[in-house]
Every structure is written in C-alpha cells, then in structure tokens.
Short mmCIF file of N, CA and C in Angstrom, two decimals:
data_model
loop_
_atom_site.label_atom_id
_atom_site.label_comp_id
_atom_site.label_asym_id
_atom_site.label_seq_id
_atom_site.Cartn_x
_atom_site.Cartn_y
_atom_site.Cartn_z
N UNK A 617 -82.44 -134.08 -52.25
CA UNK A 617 -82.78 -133.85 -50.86
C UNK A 617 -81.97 -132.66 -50.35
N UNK A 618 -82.83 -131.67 -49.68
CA UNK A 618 -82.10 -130.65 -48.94
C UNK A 618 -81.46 -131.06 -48.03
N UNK A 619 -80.45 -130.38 -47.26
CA UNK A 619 -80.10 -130.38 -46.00
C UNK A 619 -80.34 -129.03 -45.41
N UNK A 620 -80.98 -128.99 -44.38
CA UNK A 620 -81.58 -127.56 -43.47
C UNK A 620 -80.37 -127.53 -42.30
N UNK A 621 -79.58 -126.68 -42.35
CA UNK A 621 -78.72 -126.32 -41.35
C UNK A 621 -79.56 -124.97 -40.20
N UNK A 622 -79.38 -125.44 -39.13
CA UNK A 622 -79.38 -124.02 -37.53
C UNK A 622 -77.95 -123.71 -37.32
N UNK A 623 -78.37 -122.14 -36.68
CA UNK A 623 -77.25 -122.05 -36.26
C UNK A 623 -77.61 -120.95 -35.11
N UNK A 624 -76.80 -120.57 -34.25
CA UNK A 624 -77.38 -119.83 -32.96
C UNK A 624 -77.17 -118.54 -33.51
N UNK A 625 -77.97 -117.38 -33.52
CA UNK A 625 -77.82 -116.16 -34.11
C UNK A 625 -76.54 -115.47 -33.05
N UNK A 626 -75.90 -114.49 -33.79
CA UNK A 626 -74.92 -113.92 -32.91
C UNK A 626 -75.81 -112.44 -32.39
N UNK A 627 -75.38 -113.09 -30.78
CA UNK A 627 -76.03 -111.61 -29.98
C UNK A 627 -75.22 -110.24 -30.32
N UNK A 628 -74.45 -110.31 -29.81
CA UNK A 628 -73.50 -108.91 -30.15
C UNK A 628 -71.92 -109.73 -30.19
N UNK A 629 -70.81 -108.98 -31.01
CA UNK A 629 -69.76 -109.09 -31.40
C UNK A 629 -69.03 -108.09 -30.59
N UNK A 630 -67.95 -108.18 -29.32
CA UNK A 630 -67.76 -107.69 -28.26
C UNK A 630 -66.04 -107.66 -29.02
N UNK A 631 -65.32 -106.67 -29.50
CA UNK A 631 -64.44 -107.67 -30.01
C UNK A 631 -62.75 -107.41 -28.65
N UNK A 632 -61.82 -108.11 -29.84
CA UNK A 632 -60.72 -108.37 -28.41
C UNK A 632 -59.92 -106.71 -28.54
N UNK A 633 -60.34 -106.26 -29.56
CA UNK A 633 -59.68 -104.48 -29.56
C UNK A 633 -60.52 -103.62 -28.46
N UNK A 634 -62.34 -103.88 -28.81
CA UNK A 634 -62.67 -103.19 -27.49
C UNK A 634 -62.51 -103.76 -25.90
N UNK A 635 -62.24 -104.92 -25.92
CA UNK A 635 -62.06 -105.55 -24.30
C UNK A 635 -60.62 -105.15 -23.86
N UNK A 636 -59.28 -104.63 -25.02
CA UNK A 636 -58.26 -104.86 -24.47
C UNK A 636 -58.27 -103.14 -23.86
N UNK A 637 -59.00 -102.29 -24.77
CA UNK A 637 -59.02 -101.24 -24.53
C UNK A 637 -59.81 -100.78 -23.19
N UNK A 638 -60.79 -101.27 -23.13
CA UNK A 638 -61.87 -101.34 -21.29
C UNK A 638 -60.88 -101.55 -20.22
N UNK A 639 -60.25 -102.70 -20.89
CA UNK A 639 -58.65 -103.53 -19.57
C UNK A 639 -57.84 -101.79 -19.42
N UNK A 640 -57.39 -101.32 -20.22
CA UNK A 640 -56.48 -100.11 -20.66
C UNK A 640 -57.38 -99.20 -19.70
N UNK A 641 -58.28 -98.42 -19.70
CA UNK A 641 -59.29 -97.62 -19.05
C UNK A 641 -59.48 -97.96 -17.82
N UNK A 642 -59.78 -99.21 -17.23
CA UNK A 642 -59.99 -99.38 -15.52
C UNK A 642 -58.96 -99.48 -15.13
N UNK A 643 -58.36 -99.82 -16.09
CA UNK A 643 -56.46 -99.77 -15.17
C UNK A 643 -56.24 -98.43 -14.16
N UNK A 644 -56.50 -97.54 -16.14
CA UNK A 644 -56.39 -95.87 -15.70
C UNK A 644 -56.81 -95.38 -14.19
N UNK A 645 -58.57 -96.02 -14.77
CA UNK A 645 -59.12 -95.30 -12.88
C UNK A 645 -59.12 -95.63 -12.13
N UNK A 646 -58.09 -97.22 -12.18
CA UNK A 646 -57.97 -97.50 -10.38
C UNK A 646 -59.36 -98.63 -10.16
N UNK A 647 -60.72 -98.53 -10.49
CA UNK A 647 -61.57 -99.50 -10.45
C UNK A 647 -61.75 -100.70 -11.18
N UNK A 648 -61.34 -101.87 -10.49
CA UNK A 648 -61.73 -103.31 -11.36
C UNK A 648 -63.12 -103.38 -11.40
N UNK A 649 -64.05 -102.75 -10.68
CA UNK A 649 -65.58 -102.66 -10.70
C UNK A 649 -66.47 -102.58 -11.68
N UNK A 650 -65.61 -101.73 -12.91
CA UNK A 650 -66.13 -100.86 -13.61
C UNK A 650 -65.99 -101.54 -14.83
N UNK A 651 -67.46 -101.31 -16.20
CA UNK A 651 -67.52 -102.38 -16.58
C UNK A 651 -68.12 -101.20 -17.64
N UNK A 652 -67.99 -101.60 -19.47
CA UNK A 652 -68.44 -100.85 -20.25
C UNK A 652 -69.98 -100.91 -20.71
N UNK A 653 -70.42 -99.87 -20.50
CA UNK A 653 -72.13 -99.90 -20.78
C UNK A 653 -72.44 -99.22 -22.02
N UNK A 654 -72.74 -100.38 -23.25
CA UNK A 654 -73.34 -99.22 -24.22
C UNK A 654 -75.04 -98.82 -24.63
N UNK A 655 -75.35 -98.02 -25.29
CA UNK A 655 -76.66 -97.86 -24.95
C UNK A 655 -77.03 -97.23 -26.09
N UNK A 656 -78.42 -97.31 -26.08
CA UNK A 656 -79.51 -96.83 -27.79
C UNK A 656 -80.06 -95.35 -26.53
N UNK A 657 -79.88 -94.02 -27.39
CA UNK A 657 -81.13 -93.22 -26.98
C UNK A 657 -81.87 -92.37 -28.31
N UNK A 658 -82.98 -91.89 -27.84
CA UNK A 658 -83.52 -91.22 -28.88
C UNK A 658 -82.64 -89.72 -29.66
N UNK A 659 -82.17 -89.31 -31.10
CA UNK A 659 -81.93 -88.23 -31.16
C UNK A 659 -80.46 -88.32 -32.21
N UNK A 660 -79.49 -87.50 -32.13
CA UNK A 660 -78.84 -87.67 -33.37
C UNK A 660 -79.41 -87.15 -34.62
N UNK A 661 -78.57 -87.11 -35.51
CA UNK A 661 -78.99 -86.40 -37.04
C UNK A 661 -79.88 -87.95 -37.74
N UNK A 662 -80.16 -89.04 -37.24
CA UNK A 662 -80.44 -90.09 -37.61
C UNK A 662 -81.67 -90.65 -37.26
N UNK A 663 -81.97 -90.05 -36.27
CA UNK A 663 -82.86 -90.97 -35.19
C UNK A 663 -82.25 -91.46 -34.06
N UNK A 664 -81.65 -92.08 -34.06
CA UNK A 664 -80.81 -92.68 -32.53
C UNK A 664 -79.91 -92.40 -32.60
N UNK A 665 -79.15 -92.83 -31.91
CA UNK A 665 -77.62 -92.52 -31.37
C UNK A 665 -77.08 -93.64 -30.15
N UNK A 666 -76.06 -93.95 -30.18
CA UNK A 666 -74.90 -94.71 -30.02
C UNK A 666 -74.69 -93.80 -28.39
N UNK A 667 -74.60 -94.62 -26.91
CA UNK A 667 -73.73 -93.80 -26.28
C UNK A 667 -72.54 -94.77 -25.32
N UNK A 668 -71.40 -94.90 -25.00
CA UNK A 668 -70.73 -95.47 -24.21
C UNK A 668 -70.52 -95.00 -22.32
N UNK A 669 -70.64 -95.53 -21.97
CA UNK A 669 -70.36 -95.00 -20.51
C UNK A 669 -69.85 -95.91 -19.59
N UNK A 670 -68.98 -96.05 -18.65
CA UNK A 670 -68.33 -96.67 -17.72
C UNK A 670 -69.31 -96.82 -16.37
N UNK A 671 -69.38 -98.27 -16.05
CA UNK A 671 -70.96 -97.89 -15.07
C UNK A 671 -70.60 -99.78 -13.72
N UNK A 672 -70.72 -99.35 -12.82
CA UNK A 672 -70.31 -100.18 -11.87
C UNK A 672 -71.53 -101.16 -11.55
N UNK A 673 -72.84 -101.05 -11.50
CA UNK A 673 -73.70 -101.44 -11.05
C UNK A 673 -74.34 -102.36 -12.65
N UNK A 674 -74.89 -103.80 -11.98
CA UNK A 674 -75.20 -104.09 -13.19
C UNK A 674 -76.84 -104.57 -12.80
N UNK A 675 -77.76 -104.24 -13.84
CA UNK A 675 -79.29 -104.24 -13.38
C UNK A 675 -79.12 -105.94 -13.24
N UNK A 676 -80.43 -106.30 -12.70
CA UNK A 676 -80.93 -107.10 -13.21
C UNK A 676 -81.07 -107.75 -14.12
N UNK A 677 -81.69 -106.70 -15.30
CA UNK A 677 -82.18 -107.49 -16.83
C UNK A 677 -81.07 -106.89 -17.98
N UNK A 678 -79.94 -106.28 -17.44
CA UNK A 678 -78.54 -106.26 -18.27
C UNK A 678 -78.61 -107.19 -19.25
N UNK A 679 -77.78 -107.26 -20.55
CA UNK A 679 -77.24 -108.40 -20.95
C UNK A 679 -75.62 -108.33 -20.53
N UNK A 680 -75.02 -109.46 -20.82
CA UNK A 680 -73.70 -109.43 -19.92
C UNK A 680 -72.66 -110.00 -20.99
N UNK A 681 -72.10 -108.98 -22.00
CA UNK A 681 -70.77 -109.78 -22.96
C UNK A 681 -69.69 -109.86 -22.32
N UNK A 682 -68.62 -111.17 -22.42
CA UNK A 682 -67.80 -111.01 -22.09
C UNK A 682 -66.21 -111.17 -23.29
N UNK A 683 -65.40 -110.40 -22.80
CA UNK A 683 -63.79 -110.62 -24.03
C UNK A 683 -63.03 -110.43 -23.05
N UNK A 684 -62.23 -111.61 -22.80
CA UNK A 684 -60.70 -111.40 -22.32
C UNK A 684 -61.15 -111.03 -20.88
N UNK A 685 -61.92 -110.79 -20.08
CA UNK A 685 -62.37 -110.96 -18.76
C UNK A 685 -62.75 -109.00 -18.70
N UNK A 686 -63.48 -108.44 -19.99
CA UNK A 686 -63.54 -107.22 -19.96
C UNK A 686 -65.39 -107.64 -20.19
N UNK A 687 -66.34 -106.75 -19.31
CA UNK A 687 -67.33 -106.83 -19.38
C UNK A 687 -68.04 -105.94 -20.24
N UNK A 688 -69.53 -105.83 -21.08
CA UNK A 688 -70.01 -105.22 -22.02
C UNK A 688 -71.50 -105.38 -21.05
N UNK A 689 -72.11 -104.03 -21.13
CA UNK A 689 -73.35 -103.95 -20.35
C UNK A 689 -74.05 -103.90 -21.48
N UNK A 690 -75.39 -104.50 -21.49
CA UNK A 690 -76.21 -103.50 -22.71
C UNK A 690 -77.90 -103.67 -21.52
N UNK A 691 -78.90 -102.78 -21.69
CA UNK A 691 -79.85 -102.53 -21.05
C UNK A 691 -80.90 -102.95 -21.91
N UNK A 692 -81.76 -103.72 -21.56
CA UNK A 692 -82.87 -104.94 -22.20
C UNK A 692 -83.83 -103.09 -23.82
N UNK A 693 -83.33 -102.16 -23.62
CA UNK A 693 -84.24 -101.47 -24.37
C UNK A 693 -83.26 -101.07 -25.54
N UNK A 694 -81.65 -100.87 -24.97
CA UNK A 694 -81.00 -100.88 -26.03
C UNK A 694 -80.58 -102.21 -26.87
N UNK A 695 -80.44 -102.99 -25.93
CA UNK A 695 -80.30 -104.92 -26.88
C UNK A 695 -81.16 -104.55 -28.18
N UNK A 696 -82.71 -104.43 -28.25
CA UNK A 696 -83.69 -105.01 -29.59
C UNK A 696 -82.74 -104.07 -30.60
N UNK A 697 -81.94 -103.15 -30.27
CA UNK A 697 -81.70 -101.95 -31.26
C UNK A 697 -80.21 -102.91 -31.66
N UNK A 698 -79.55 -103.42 -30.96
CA UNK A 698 -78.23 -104.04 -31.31
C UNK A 698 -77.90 -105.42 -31.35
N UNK A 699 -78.68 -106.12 -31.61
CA UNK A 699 -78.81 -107.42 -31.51
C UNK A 699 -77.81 -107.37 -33.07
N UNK A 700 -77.17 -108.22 -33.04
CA UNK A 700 -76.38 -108.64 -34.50
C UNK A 700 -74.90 -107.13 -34.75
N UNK A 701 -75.12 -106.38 -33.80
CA UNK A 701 -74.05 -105.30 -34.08
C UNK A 701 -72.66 -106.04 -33.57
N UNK A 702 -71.95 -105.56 -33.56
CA UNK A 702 -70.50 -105.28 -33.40
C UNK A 702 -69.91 -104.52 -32.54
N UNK A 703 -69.16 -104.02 -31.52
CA UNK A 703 -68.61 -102.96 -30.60
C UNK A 703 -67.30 -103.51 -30.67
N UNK A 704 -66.43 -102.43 -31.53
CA UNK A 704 -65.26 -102.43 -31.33
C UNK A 704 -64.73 -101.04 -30.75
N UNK A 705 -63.60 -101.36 -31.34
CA UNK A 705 -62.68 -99.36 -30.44
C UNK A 705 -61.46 -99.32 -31.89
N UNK A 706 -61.73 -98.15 -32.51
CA UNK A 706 -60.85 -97.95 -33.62
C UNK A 706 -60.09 -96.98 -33.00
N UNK A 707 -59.28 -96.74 -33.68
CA UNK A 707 -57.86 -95.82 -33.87
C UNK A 707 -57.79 -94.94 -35.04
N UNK A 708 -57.71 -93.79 -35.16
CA UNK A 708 -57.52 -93.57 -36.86
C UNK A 708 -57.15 -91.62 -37.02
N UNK A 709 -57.49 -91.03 -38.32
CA UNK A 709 -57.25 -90.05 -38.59
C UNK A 709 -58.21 -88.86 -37.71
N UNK A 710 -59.93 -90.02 -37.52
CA UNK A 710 -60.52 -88.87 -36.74
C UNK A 710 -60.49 -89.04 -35.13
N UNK A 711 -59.97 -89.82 -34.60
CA UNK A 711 -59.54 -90.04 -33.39
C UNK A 711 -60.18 -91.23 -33.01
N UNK A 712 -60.00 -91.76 -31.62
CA UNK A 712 -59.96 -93.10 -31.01
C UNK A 712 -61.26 -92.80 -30.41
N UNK A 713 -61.95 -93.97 -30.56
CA UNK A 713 -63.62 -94.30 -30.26
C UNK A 713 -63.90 -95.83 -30.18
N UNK A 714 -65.02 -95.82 -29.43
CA UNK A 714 -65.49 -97.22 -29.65
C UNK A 714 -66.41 -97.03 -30.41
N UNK A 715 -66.86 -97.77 -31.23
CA UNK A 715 -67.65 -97.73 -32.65
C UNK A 715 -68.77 -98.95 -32.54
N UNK A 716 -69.90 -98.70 -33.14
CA UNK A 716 -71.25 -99.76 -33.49
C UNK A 716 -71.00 -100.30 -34.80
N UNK A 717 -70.75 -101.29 -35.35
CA UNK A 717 -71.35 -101.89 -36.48
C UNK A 717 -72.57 -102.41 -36.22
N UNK A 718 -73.46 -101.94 -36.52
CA UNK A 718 -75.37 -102.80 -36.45
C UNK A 718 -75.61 -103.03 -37.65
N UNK A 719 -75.68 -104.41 -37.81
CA UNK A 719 -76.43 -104.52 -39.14
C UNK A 719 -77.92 -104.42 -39.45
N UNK A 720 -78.60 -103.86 -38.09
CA UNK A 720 -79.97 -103.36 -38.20
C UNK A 720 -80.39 -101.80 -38.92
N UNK A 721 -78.96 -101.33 -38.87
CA UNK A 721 -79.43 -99.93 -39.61
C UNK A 721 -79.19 -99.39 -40.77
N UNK A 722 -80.21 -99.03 -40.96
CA UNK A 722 -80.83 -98.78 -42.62
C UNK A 722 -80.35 -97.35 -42.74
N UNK A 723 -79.88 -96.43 -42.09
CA UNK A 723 -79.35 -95.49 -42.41
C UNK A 723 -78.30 -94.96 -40.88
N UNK A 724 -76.80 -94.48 -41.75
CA UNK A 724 -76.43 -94.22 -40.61
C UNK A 724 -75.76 -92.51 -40.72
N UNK A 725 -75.28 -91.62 -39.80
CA UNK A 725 -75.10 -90.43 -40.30
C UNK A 725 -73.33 -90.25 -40.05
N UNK A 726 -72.80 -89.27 -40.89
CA UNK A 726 -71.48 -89.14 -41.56
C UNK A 726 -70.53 -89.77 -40.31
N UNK A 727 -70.96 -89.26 -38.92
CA UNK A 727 -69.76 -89.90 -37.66
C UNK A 727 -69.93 -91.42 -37.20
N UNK A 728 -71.12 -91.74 -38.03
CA UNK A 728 -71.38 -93.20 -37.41
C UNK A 728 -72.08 -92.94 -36.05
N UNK A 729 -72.34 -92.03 -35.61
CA UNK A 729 -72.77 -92.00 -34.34
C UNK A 729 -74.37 -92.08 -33.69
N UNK A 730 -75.06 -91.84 -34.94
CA UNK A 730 -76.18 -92.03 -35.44
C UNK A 730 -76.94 -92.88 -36.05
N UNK A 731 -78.41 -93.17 -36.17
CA UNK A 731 -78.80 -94.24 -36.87
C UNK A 731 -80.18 -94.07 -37.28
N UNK A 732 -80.95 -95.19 -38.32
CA UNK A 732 -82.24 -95.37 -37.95
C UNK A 732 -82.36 -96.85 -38.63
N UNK A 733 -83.80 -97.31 -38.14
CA UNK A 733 -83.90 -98.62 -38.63
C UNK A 733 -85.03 -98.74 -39.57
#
C-alpha cells in the first residue's frame, strides 16, 4: 500500500538576509513606509530580467511576503514568473545585491540578472 503525502507548494522564499537588509535600507531613508518590490520585465541578454525597487504604495492584487516584519511586494504579472524562487541579498567579490533563485528558469545569463523559461 502506498502512502500519498500533500504538501502546500512554497510561494516565494523571502529569506532573513534579504529582510534584515530592507530593515538596514528604510532605516537609511528615514521611511518605515517603504517596502521591497521585486519584479519580472521583458529584456536582458535572456529574455527577462530581475528588477528591485523600493515602493510605498501597495496595489490591490500585490502579493505580500513577509521576514522579520520586512515586507516583499511582488505584482500578480511578475508572481507566474517567480512562484517557487528565492530572494535573498548576497555579499561577495562582485558586490552586494539582492539576487533571484527561480527554479522556473531554464536558462539564466552570466550576472544572474537575466532569464528565460
């Protein structure tokens, strides 16, 4: 006899390096308002591209992550593109970024900044 296990798919992975770093940034500008928005647009050496932006207003049909009381925007057209990704914030030799892991993409280009599915 089998046993069939569910399990709730993971929406996005918000992690506690990028929330502590958002905390670090609104500190900077003075606004508790301000809340990290990432987003899918067309273009890149890949097809898409990855963009971050600091954004006060939250739509309607937002999705809404939360870490450590640091908010993650995503916009109902970039979600289908990041569903199962990752948003962290690395540190390293080529400098400090917040970064996508998507496990939706089938190809990504040399900065990571790029994609396609």
């Amino acid at each position: 006899m089998s046993v069939v296990q569910t399990a709730e798919p993971a929406v996005m992975l918000f992690t506690e390096n990028a929330a502590n770093k958002v905390h670090t940034l609104i500190s900077e500008e003075g606004n508790d308002k301000l809340k990290l928005r990432v987003f899918v647009t067309g273009g890149g050496c890949s097809g898409f591209q990855y963009g971050f932006t600091f954004d006060e207003d939250v739509q309607e049909d937002d999705t809404i992550i939360e870490n450590k009381g640091a908010s993650l925007l995503v916009d109902p057209l970039s979600y289908q593109y990041l569903v199962g990704a990752k948003i962290d914030y690395q540190e390293g030799l080529e400098g400090s970024r917040f970064v996508v892991e998507n496990p939706m993409a089938s190809t990504t280009c040399g900065c990571g900044a790029s994609f396609s599915i």
